[in-house]
Coordinates of C-alpha atoms and ligand atoms in Angstrom, one line a residue:
Chain A
M712 CA 119.3 102.4 105.4
N713 CA 116.4 104.9 105.2
Q714 CA 113.4 102.7 104.6
F715 CA 110.9 105.4 104.6
T716 CA 110.7 109.2 104.5
A717 CA 107.8 111.6 104.6
V718 CA 108.3 115.3 103.8
T719 CA 105.7 117.9 104.3
Q720 CA 105.2 121.3 102.5
Q721 CA 102.3 123.7 102.6
D722 CA 101.4 125.7 99.5
E723 CA 99.9 129.2 99.2
R724 CA 96.4 127.7 99.3
G725 CA 97.0 126.1 102.7
I726 CA 97.2 122.6 101.3
C727 CA 99.7 120.4 103.0
C728 CA 101.4 118.0 100.7
I729 CA 103.2 115.0 102.3
D730 CA 105.6 113.3 99.9
L731 CA 106.1 109.7 100.8
A732 CA 109.1 107.7 99.7
G733 CA 110.2 104.1 100.3
Y734 CA 108.4 101.4 102.3
L735 CA 105.4 101.9 104.5
D736 CA 105.0 98.9 106.8
A737 CA 104.5 98.0 110.4
H738 CA 107.8 99.5 111.2
T739 CA 107.5 102.9 109.4
A740 CA 103.8 103.4 109.8
T741 CA 104.2 105.0 113.2
E742 CA 106.5 107.6 111.7
L743 CA 103.9 108.6 109.2
E744 CA 101.3 108.6 111.9
S745 CA 103.2 111.1 113.9
I746 CA 103.9 113.3 110.8
I747 CA 100.2 113.5 109.9
N748 CA 99.4 114.1 113.5
T749 CA 101.8 117.1 113.5
V750 CA 100.3 118.5 110.3
I751 CA 96.8 118.3 111.8
T752 CA 97.9 119.7 115.2
D753 CA 99.5 122.6 113.2
G754 CA 96.0 123.4 112.0
C755 CA 96.0 121.9 108.5
R756 CA 92.9 120.1 107.3
R757 CA 93.6 120.1 103.6
I758 CA 96.1 117.3 103.1
V759 CA 97.4 115.7 100.0
V760 CA 99.5 112.6 100.3
N761 CA 101.9 112.2 97.4
F762 CA 102.7 108.5 96.8
A763 CA 104.9 108.9 93.8
D764 CA 108.0 107.5 95.4
L765 CA 106.3 105.0 97.7
E766 CA 107.4 101.5 96.8
Y767 CA 105.4 99.5 99.2
I768 CA 102.5 99.6 101.6
S769 CA 101.1 97.0 104.0
S770 CA 97.9 97.1 106.2
A771 CA 99.8 99.0 108.9
G772 CA 100.2 101.8 106.3
L773 CA 96.6 101.7 105.3
G774 CA 95.7 102.0 108.9
V775 CA 97.4 105.4 109.3
F776 CA 94.9 107.0 106.9
M777 CA 92.0 105.4 108.6
V778 CA 93.1 107.0 111.9
F779 CA 92.7 110.5 110.7
I780 CA 90.2 110.6 107.9
E781 CA 87.1 110.8 110.0
S782 CA 88.2 113.8 112.1
V783 CA 89.8 115.7 109.2
R784 CA 86.5 115.4 107.2
A785 CA 84.5 116.4 110.3
D786 CA 86.4 119.6 110.3
G787 CA 85.5 120.2 106.6
G788 CA 88.9 119.0 105.3
D789 CA 90.1 115.9 103.6
I790 CA 93.1 113.6 103.1
K791 CA 93.4 113.0 99.3
L792 CA 95.8 110.5 97.9
A793 CA 97.8 111.0 94.7
A794 CA 100.2 109.5 92.2
M795 CA 100.2 105.9 93.5
K796 CA 102.3 103.3 91.6
P797 CA 100.0 100.5 90.4
K798 CA 101.5 98.0 92.9
V799 CA 100.6 100.4 95.8
F800 CA 97.1 101.1 94.4
T801 CA 96.5 97.3 94.2
V802 CA 96.8 97.1 98.0
F803 CA 94.3 99.9 98.5
D804 CA 92.1 98.3 95.9
L805 CA 92.3 94.8 97.4
L806 CA 90.3 95.9 100.4
G807 CA 88.0 98.4 98.7
F808 CA 89.7 101.6 100.1
P809 CA 89.0 103.6 96.9
V810 CA 85.3 103.8 98.1
L811 CA 86.4 105.8 101.1
F812 CA 89.4 107.8 99.8
E813 CA 89.7 110.0 96.9
I814 CA 92.7 108.9 94.8
Y815 CA 94.0 111.1 92.0
P816 CA 96.5 110.4 89.3
T817 CA 98.6 113.4 90.2
V818 CA 99.3 115.7 93.1
E819 CA 98.1 118.6 91.1
E820 CA 94.7 117.0 90.5
A821 CA 94.4 116.2 94.1
K822 CA 95.0 119.8 95.1
Q823 CA 92.6 121.1 92.5
A824 CA 89.9 118.8 94.0
F825 CA 89.9 121.0 97.2
P826 CA 87.3 123.7 97.0
S827 CA 88.9 127.2 96.8
L828 CA 89.0 128.8 100.3
D829 CA 87.2 131.9 99.2
A830 CA 84.2 130.0 97.9
Chain B
M1163 CA 116.5 64.8 90.2
T1164 CA 118.4 67.8 91.5
S1165 CA 117.2 71.3 90.8
P1166 CA 119.9 73.1 88.8
V1167 CA 119.1 76.5 90.2
S1168 CA 117.5 76.8 93.6
H1169 CA 115.5 79.7 94.8
N1170 CA 114.8 78.2 98.1
G1171 CA 116.1 79.6 101.4
I1172 CA 115.6 80.5 105.0
I1173 CA 115.8 83.8 106.7
T1174 CA 115.9 84.2 110.4
V1175 CA 115.5 87.7 111.9
P1176 CA 115.0 89.1 115.4
A1177 CA 111.4 89.7 116.2
T1178 CA 111.3 93.5 115.7
T1179 CA 109.6 95.4 113.0
D1180 CA 112.7 96.9 111.6
H1181 CA 113.6 93.5 110.1
L1182 CA 110.4 93.2 108.1
H1183 CA 112.2 94.9 105.2
E1184 CA 114.8 92.2 105.1
I1185 CA 112.2 89.5 105.0
R1186 CA 110.5 91.2 102.0
E1187 CA 113.7 91.7 100.1
F1188 CA 114.8 88.1 100.7
L1189 CA 111.5 86.8 99.3
R1190 CA 111.3 89.3 96.4
A1191 CA 114.7 88.4 94.9
R1192 CA 114.0 84.7 95.0
I1193 CA 110.4 84.7 93.8
R1194 CA 111.4 87.0 91.0
A1195 CA 114.4 84.9 90.0
A1196 CA 112.1 81.8 89.9
G1197 CA 110.1 83.5 87.2
F1198 CA 106.9 84.4 88.9
S1199 CA 105.0 87.5 87.8
E1200 CA 105.5 90.8 89.6
F1201 CA 101.9 90.6 90.6
E1202 CA 102.3 87.2 92.3
E1203 CA 105.5 88.3 93.9
N1204 CA 103.9 91.4 95.4
G1205 CA 101.0 89.4 96.7
I1206 CA 103.2 86.8 98.4
V1207 CA 105.5 89.4 99.9
L1208 CA 102.6 91.4 101.3
A1209 CA 100.9 88.3 102.8
V1210 CA 104.1 87.2 104.5
D1211 CA 104.8 90.7 105.7
E1212 CA 101.4 90.8 107.3
A1213 CA 101.9 87.4 109.0
C1214 CA 105.3 88.4 110.3
S1215 CA 104.1 91.8 111.4
N1216 CA 101.4 90.0 113.4
L1217 CA 103.9 87.7 115.0
I1218 CA 106.3 90.5 115.9
R1219 CA 103.6 92.9 117.2
H1220 CA 101.0 90.6 118.8
A1221 CA 102.9 87.6 119.8
Y1222 CA 106.5 88.8 120.5
H1223 CA 105.7 92.5 121.3
N1224 CA 108.9 93.6 119.4
D1225 CA 111.2 91.5 121.6
P1226 CA 114.6 91.5 120.0
T1227 CA 115.7 88.4 121.9
Q1228 CA 113.0 86.3 120.0
S1229 CA 113.2 85.5 116.4
V1230 CA 111.0 84.7 113.4
E1231 CA 112.0 82.2 110.8
V1232 CA 110.8 82.3 107.2
A1233 CA 111.5 79.4 104.9
L1234 CA 110.8 79.7 101.2
V1235 CA 110.3 76.7 98.9
I1236 CA 109.6 77.3 95.3
D1237 CA 108.2 74.4 93.2
P1238 CA 107.6 74.8 89.5
D1239 CA 104.1 75.9 90.0
V1240 CA 103.7 76.7 93.7
V1241 CA 105.4 79.0 96.2
T1242 CA 105.3 77.8 99.8
V1243 CA 106.3 80.1 102.6
S1244 CA 106.6 78.5 106.1
I1245 CA 106.8 81.0 109.0
S1246 CA 107.7 79.5 112.3
D1247 CA 108.0 80.8 115.8
T1248 CA 108.0 79.7 119.4
A1249 CA 105.4 82.2 120.7
T1250 CA 101.9 81.5 122.0
P1251 CA 100.0 79.7 119.2
F1252 CA 97.6 81.8 117.2
D1253 CA 95.7 80.4 114.2
P1254 CA 94.8 83.2 111.8
N1255 CA 92.2 80.9 110.3
S1256 CA 90.3 81.1 113.5
A1257 CA 90.2 84.9 113.5
Q1258 CA 87.2 86.9 112.5
V1259 CA 87.9 89.1 109.6
P1260 CA 85.9 92.4 109.0
D1261 CA 83.2 92.9 106.4
M1262 CA 84.9 95.6 104.4
P1263 CA 81.9 97.7 103.4
T1264 CA 80.9 98.0 107.1
Y1265 CA 84.5 98.5 108.1
L1266 CA 85.0 101.4 105.7
Q1267 CA 81.7 102.9 106.5
E1268 CA 82.4 102.9 110.2
R1269 CA 86.0 104.1 109.6
R1270 CA 87.5 101.3 111.6
N1271 CA 91.2 100.9 112.0
G1272 CA 93.5 97.9 112.1
G1273 CA 92.5 94.3 111.8
L1274 CA 93.1 93.9 108.1
G1275 CA 96.3 91.8 108.0
I1276 CA 94.6 88.4 108.2
L1277 CA 92.0 89.5 105.6
I1278 CA 94.9 90.4 103.2
M1279 CA 96.6 87.1 103.8
R1280 CA 93.4 85.3 102.9
R1281 CA 92.7 87.4 99.8
V1282 CA 96.2 87.0 98.4
M1283 CA 97.1 83.4 99.2
D1284 CA 95.6 80.2 97.9
A1285 CA 95.9 78.4 101.2
I1286 CA 96.8 79.3 104.8
D1287 CA 97.6 76.4 107.1
Y1288 CA 98.4 76.7 110.7
V1289 CA 100.1 74.0 112.8
P1290 CA 100.5 74.9 116.4
C1291 CA 103.4 73.6 118.5
G1292 CA 102.6 70.2 120.2
P1293 CA 104.2 67.0 121.4
T1294 CA 106.5 66.9 118.4
T1295 CA 107.9 70.4 118.4
N1296 CA 107.9 73.7 120.3
R1297 CA 107.5 75.6 117.1
N1298 CA 104.3 76.9 115.5
M1299 CA 104.3 76.9 111.8
L1300 CA 102.2 79.0 109.4
V1301 CA 102.2 77.7 105.9
L1302 CA 101.2 80.2 103.1
T1303 CA 100.8 78.7 99.7
K1304 CA 100.3 80.4 96.3
R1305 CA 100.0 78.7 93.0
R1306 CA 101.4 80.2 89.8
T1307 CA 98.6 81.6 87.8
A1308 CA 100.1 81.9 84.4
Chain C
M853 CA 91.2 79.4 100.7
T854 CA 92.0 77.5 103.9
S855 CA 92.7 73.8 103.9
P856 CA 90.0 72.0 105.8
V857 CA 92.3 69.2 107.1
S858 CA 95.9 69.8 107.4
H859 CA 98.6 67.2 107.4
N860 CA 101.4 69.7 107.7
G861 CA 103.6 69.8 110.7
I862 CA 107.0 70.2 112.3
I863 CA 108.9 67.7 114.4
T864 CA 112.0 68.8 116.4
V865 CA 114.2 66.0 117.9
P866 CA 117.5 65.9 119.7
A867 CA 120.3 64.9 117.3
T868 CA 120.6 61.3 118.4
T869 CA 119.8 58.2 116.4
D870 CA 117.2 56.9 118.9
H871 CA 114.9 59.7 117.7
L872 CA 114.9 58.6 114.0
H873 CA 111.9 56.4 114.8
E874 CA 109.8 59.4 116.0
I875 CA 110.6 61.3 112.8
R876 CA 109.5 58.3 110.7
E877 CA 106.3 57.8 112.6
F878 CA 105.5 61.5 112.4
L879 CA 105.9 61.5 108.6
R880 CA 104.1 58.2 108.1
A881 CA 100.9 59.1 109.8
R882 CA 100.6 62.4 108.0
I883 CA 101.5 61.3 104.5
R884 CA 99.2 58.4 104.8
A885 CA 96.3 60.6 106.1
A886 CA 96.9 62.8 103.1
G887 CA 96.1 59.9 100.8
F888 CA 99.5 59.1 99.3
S889 CA 100.2 55.5 98.4
E890 CA 102.0 53.3 100.8
F891 CA 104.8 53.0 98.2
E892 CA 105.2 56.8 98.1
E893 CA 105.0 57.0 101.9
N894 CA 107.7 54.4 102.4
G895 CA 110.0 56.1 99.9
I896 CA 109.7 59.5 101.5
V897 CA 110.1 58.2 105.0
L898 CA 113.2 56.3 103.9
A899 CA 114.8 59.3 102.2
V900 CA 114.2 61.5 105.2
D901 CA 115.5 58.9 107.5
E902 CA 118.7 58.7 105.5
A903 CA 119.1 62.5 105.5
C904 CA 118.5 62.8 109.2
S905 CA 120.7 59.8 109.9
N906 CA 123.5 61.6 108.1
L907 CA 123.0 64.8 110.0
I908 CA 122.9 63.0 113.3
R909 CA 125.9 60.8 112.6
H910 CA 128.2 62.9 110.3
A911 CA 127.3 66.4 111.3
Y912 CA 126.3 66.2 114.9
H913 CA 128.0 63.0 116.0
N914 CA 125.0 62.0 118.1
D915 CA 125.1 65.2 120.2
P916 CA 121.9 65.3 122.3
T917 CA 122.3 69.0 122.9
Q918 CA 121.8 69.7 119.2
S919 CA 118.6 69.2 117.3
V920 CA 117.2 68.4 113.9
E921 CA 114.0 70.0 112.7
V922 CA 111.8 68.3 110.0
A923 CA 109.0 70.3 108.5
L924 CA 106.4 68.6 106.4
V925 CA 104.2 70.4 103.9
I926 CA 101.7 68.4 101.9
D927 CA 100.2 70.0 98.8
P928 CA 97.6 68.2 96.7
D929 CA 100.2 66.6 94.5
V930 CA 103.6 67.2 96.1
V931 CA 105.1 66.4 99.5
T932 CA 107.9 68.7 100.6
V933 CA 110.1 67.8 103.6
S934 CA 112.5 70.5 104.8
I935 CA 115.1 69.4 107.1
S936 CA 117.0 72.1 108.9
D937 CA 120.0 72.2 111.2
T938 CA 122.8 74.5 112.4
A939 CA 125.7 72.2 111.8
T940 CA 128.6 72.6 109.3
P941 CA 127.0 72.8 105.9
F942 CA 127.1 69.7 103.7
D943 CA 125.4 69.5 100.4
P944 CA 124.4 65.9 99.5
N945 CA 124.1 67.0 95.8
S946 CA 127.9 67.5 95.8
A947 CA 128.6 64.0 97.1
Q948 CA 129.9 61.3 94.9
V949 CA 127.6 58.3 94.9
P950 CA 128.8 54.8 94.3
D951 CA 128.3 52.8 91.1
M952 CA 126.2 50.0 92.4
P953 CA 127.5 47.0 90.3
T954 CA 131.1 47.9 91.3
Y955 CA 130.0 48.6 94.9
L956 CA 128.3 45.2 95.2
Q957 CA 131.2 43.4 93.5
E958 CA 133.7 44.9 95.7
R959 CA 131.6 44.3 98.8
R960 CA 131.9 47.8 99.9
N961 CA 130.0 49.1 103.0
G962 CA 128.2 52.3 103.8
G963 CA 127.9 55.4 101.6
L964 CA 124.4 54.4 100.3
G965 CA 122.2 57.0 102.0
I966 CA 122.6 59.8 99.5
L967 CA 122.1 57.4 96.6
I968 CA 118.8 56.3 98.2
M969 CA 117.7 59.9 98.7
R970 CA 118.3 60.5 95.0
R971 CA 116.6 57.4 93.8
V972 CA 113.5 57.9 95.9
M973 CA 112.9 61.7 95.7
D974 CA 112.1 63.8 92.7
A975 CA 114.2 66.8 93.8
I976 CA 116.9 67.4 96.5
D977 CA 117.7 71.0 97.1
Y978 CA 120.3 72.2 99.6
V979 CA 120.5 75.7 101.0
P980 CA 123.4 76.3 103.3
C981 CA 123.4 78.9 106.1
G982 CA 124.5 82.3 105.0
P983 CA 123.9 86.0 105.6
T984 CA 120.2 85.5 106.1
T985 CA 120.2 82.6 108.6
N986 CA 122.4 80.3 110.6
R987 CA 120.3 77.3 109.5
N988 CA 121.0 74.9 106.7
M989 CA 118.0 73.6 104.9
L990 CA 117.7 70.4 102.9
V991 CA 114.5 70.3 100.8
L992 CA 113.3 66.9 99.6
T993 CA 110.4 66.9 97.2
K994 CA 108.2 64.0 95.9
R995 CA 105.3 64.4 93.5
R996 CA 102.3 62.2 93.8
T997 CA 102.5 59.6 91.1
A998 CA 98.9 58.3 90.8
Chain D
M366 CA 109.7 51.0 123.4
N367 CA 111.6 48.1 121.9
Q368 CA 112.2 49.3 118.3
F369 CA 114.2 46.3 117.3
T370 CA 114.9 42.7 118.4
A371 CA 117.1 40.0 116.9
V372 CA 116.9 36.5 118.3
T373 CA 119.2 33.7 117.3
Q374 CA 118.7 30.0 117.4
Q375 CA 120.8 27.2 115.9
D376 CA 119.2 24.1 114.5
E377 CA 120.4 20.5 114.4
R378 CA 122.1 21.1 111.0
G379 CA 124.2 23.9 112.5
I380 CA 122.3 26.6 110.7
C381 CA 121.9 29.8 112.8
C382 CA 118.6 31.6 112.2
I383 CA 118.4 35.2 113.3
D384 CA 114.8 36.3 113.7
L385 CA 114.5 40.1 113.2
A386 CA 111.6 42.1 114.4
G387 CA 110.8 45.8 114.3
Y388 CA 112.8 48.6 112.8
L389 CA 116.4 48.4 111.5
D390 CA 117.8 51.8 111.2
A391 CA 120.9 53.9 112.0
H392 CA 120.1 53.4 115.7
T393 CA 119.5 49.7 115.8
A394 CA 121.9 48.6 113.1
T395 CA 124.8 48.4 115.6
E396 CA 122.7 46.0 117.7
L397 CA 122.3 43.6 114.8
E398 CA 126.0 44.0 113.9
S399 CA 127.1 42.9 117.3
I400 CA 124.6 39.9 117.2
I401 CA 125.9 38.7 113.9
N402 CA 129.4 39.2 115.1
T403 CA 128.7 37.0 118.1
V404 CA 127.1 34.3 115.9
I405 CA 130.3 34.3 113.7
T406 CA 132.7 34.4 116.7
D407 CA 130.8 31.4 118.1
G408 CA 131.8 29.5 114.9
C409 CA 128.7 29.6 112.8
R410 CA 129.0 30.3 109.1
R411 CA 125.6 29.1 107.9
I412 CA 123.4 32.0 108.7
V413 CA 119.7 32.6 107.8
V414 CA 118.2 35.9 108.6
N415 CA 114.5 35.8 109.1
F416 CA 112.9 39.1 108.1
A417 CA 109.3 38.0 108.7
D418 CA 108.7 40.5 111.5
L419 CA 111.0 43.3 110.2
E420 CA 108.9 46.4 109.4
Y421 CA 111.6 48.7 108.2
I422 CA 115.2 48.9 106.9
S423 CA 117.4 51.8 106.0
S424 CA 120.8 51.9 104.4
A425 CA 122.4 51.4 107.8
G426 CA 120.6 48.1 108.0
L427 CA 121.8 47.0 104.6
G428 CA 125.3 47.9 105.6
V429 CA 125.3 45.3 108.4
F430 CA 125.0 42.5 105.9
M431 CA 127.7 43.9 103.7
V432 CA 130.1 43.9 106.7
F433 CA 130.0 40.1 107.1
I434 CA 129.1 38.6 103.7
E435 CA 132.6 38.5 102.3
S436 CA 134.3 36.7 105.2
V437 CA 131.5 34.3 105.8
R438 CA 131.6 33.2 102.2
A439 CA 135.4 33.0 102.3
D440 CA 134.9 30.4 105.0
G441 CA 132.5 28.4 102.8
G442 CA 129.4 29.7 104.5
D443 CA 126.7 32.2 103.6
I444 CA 124.2 34.7 105.0
K445 CA 120.9 33.9 103.3
L446 CA 118.0 36.3 103.7
A447 CA 114.4 35.1 104.0
A448 CA 110.7 36.0 104.4
M449 CA 111.0 39.8 103.7
K450 CA 107.9 41.9 103.6
P451 CA 107.6 43.5 100.2
K452 CA 108.3 47.0 101.6
V453 CA 111.6 45.7 103.0
F454 CA 112.5 43.9 99.8
T455 CA 111.9 47.1 97.9
V456 CA 114.8 48.7 99.8
F457 CA 117.2 45.8 99.0
D458 CA 115.9 45.9 95.4
L459 CA 116.3 49.7 95.0
L460 CA 120.1 49.3 95.2
G461 CA 120.5 46.0 93.4
F462 CA 121.3 43.9 96.5
P463 CA 119.5 40.8 95.2
V464 CA 122.5 40.4 92.9
L465 CA 124.7 39.8 95.9
F466 CA 122.4 38.1 98.4
E467 CA 120.3 35.1 98.1
I468 CA 116.8 36.0 99.2
Y469 CA 114.2 33.3 99.8
P470 CA 110.4 33.4 100.4
T471 CA 110.6 31.4 103.5
V472 CA 113.2 30.5 106.2
E473 CA 112.7 26.8 105.3
E474 CA 113.7 27.4 101.7
A475 CA 116.7 29.4 102.8
K476 CA 117.9 26.6 105.1
Q477 CA 117.3 24.0 102.4
A478 CA 119.6 26.0 100.1
F479 CA 122.6 25.2 102.3
P480 CA 124.4 22.1 101.1
S481 CA 124.1 19.2 103.5
L482 CA 127.1 19.0 105.8
D483 CA 128.0 15.4 104.9
A484 CA 128.0 16.1 101.2
Ligands
LIG2374 N1 100.6 85.9 115.8 C1 99.6 86.5 116.6 N2 99.6 86.3 117.9 C2 98.6 86.7 118.6 N3 97.5 87.5 118.2 C3 97.5 87.7 116.9 C4 98.5 87.2 116.0 N4 98.1 87.6 114.7 C5 97.0 88.2 114.8 N5 96.6 88.3 116.1 C6 95.3 88.9 116.6 O1 94.4 89.0 115.5 C7 94.0 90.4 115.3 C8 93.8 90.7 113.8 O2 95.0 90.6 113.1 P1 95.2 91.3 111.7 O3 94.0 91.0 110.9 O4 96.5 91.0 111.2 O5 95.1 92.9 112.1 P2 96.0 93.8 113.0 O6 97.3 93.1 113.2 O7 96.2 95.1 112.2 O8 95.3 94.0 114.3 C9 95.2 91.2 115.9 O9 94.8 92.5 116.3 C10 95.5 90.3 117.1 O10 94.7 90.5 118.2
LIG2375 N1 125.1 66.0 107.0 C1 126.4 65.6 106.7 N2 127.4 66.3 107.2 C2 128.7 65.9 106.9 N3 129.0 64.9 106.1 C3 128.0 64.2 105.5 C4 126.6 64.5 105.8 N4 125.9 63.7 105.1 C5 126.7 62.8 104.4 N5 128.0 63.1 104.7 C6 129.2 62.5 104.1 O1 128.8 61.8 102.9 C7 129.1 60.4 103.0 C8 128.1 59.6 102.3 O2 126.8 59.7 102.9 P1 125.8 58.5 102.7 O3 125.6 58.3 101.2 O4 124.5 58.9 103.4 O5 126.4 57.2 103.3 P2 126.8 56.9 104.8 O6 126.2 57.9 105.7 O7 126.3 55.5 105.0 O8 128.3 57.0 104.8 C9 129.2 60.2 104.5 O9 129.9 59.1 104.8 C10 129.8 61.5 105.1 O10 131.1 61.5 104.9

């Protein structure tokens, strides 16, 4: 069974969108960590994570975003989160993560929130 | 005297993280069938997942020859999940949990599982192994809210 | 959030009748410390003794290489005792219990343990082993009366 | 640890008194069974069981008395029970055993309840 998938695509504005699906727990978190790591190594600093098909997240999943947020922002980029199901948002909310992460209702809104590159 | 439909049960899995999913599904189906809210169900499942993740990662280091046993007992107004193991005892009640504002400000990482357990559950009781048994038991309790 | 004093615990004993005494003492001390009445304590101890006696005699035939595990969880108003084993499943709820007037008149012998369990406990739930575990679990529940 | 003891003594009237002490359960019941068996084999049919120091009884203990009551009574004797602690009586009572067995507050009263031999 495929418990978790993360698929990355870059748009014409240089924003990498990572579509999550399934269950993000202590088992699958390492997978996401290596995917985000690849995205960053490939030079992207404008990252949107699409949670639309994510059914579950535990603290191991939360931890993945903490690993990268500091350095991505230091480079002038961001990791913006989008389209969470309420049950997933609840976990972020439980620990106050919305203070640190920008969370948008849709992927489109998250993308729009990045300043245009030619600004 | 006898419960007509039982949602109680035990699941025993090897101590590797790829089995966490099975534990969650096991709990979900039964807690839901017992008529608890989806909110309560999600909370309990998350807390147990955190506890089992800790056992598997910190106590058993993903050793597939070891196992984790999760016993679910659903009473009319309380769900009790007993997680037992034979690893080195570790009482999550004795752990320091982070202050979240500081944590987030300092961009720390990890160390949130026990805090989640405490926030979600009504009681966390740890009974280390001892003269009467070689098993440690972590008892997580959640009362029905509605 | 955390229980200040815990009376929960597990006892694991070899499946021989000479260990029944230990199970009873284990339960007694904890149920009493949790403030249940002596009457409730005696009833719970008796019911668990009957259940464990059955396991040891009928399922394990006094085999010291096997073991019986008794987990006690005390909530403010309910005592839950989960007895688990890896023997052939046997659901005491499915057993026929004697009609006592007839039983006494005919001077029958034996076959009273399950009846005692039913008379004493508020609920008896049996969960046989299955795809999720090789352990059977018998859950005996008693609510605080006072 | 001695969980259970049963000591027999016969008085001048031919009544055998068995003093129980400790815990009568599935482990120790066989011990009592063999002791009562010896008493009967030795010819006694007037038996008083003194429960004064018995702390516990389970169904295995109740069963022992059921084994013998029929044949002892058929021979004109009886097994009378005496001096139970309330917690032990409760177990007898739970299953209606007082209908079948004579239960006396004291050993003396149980002994008195046997008809005199020369009657
Ligand atoms: N079962 C356990 N055995 C040993 N150590 C544990 C156990 N559970 C937790 N710990 C310790 O407590 C710390 C905090 O745990 P937790 O809050 O769940 O966060 P995390 O597991 O992400 O580190 C762990 O890093 C570990 O050092
Ligand atoms: N754990 C068990 N495994 C198999 N058979 C059992 C088990 N428990 C009870 N039984 C069966 O049910 C019967 C009735 O049990 P019980 O009422 O406790 O009386 P007793 O043990 O004195 O016979 C037993 O004689 C036995 O055949």
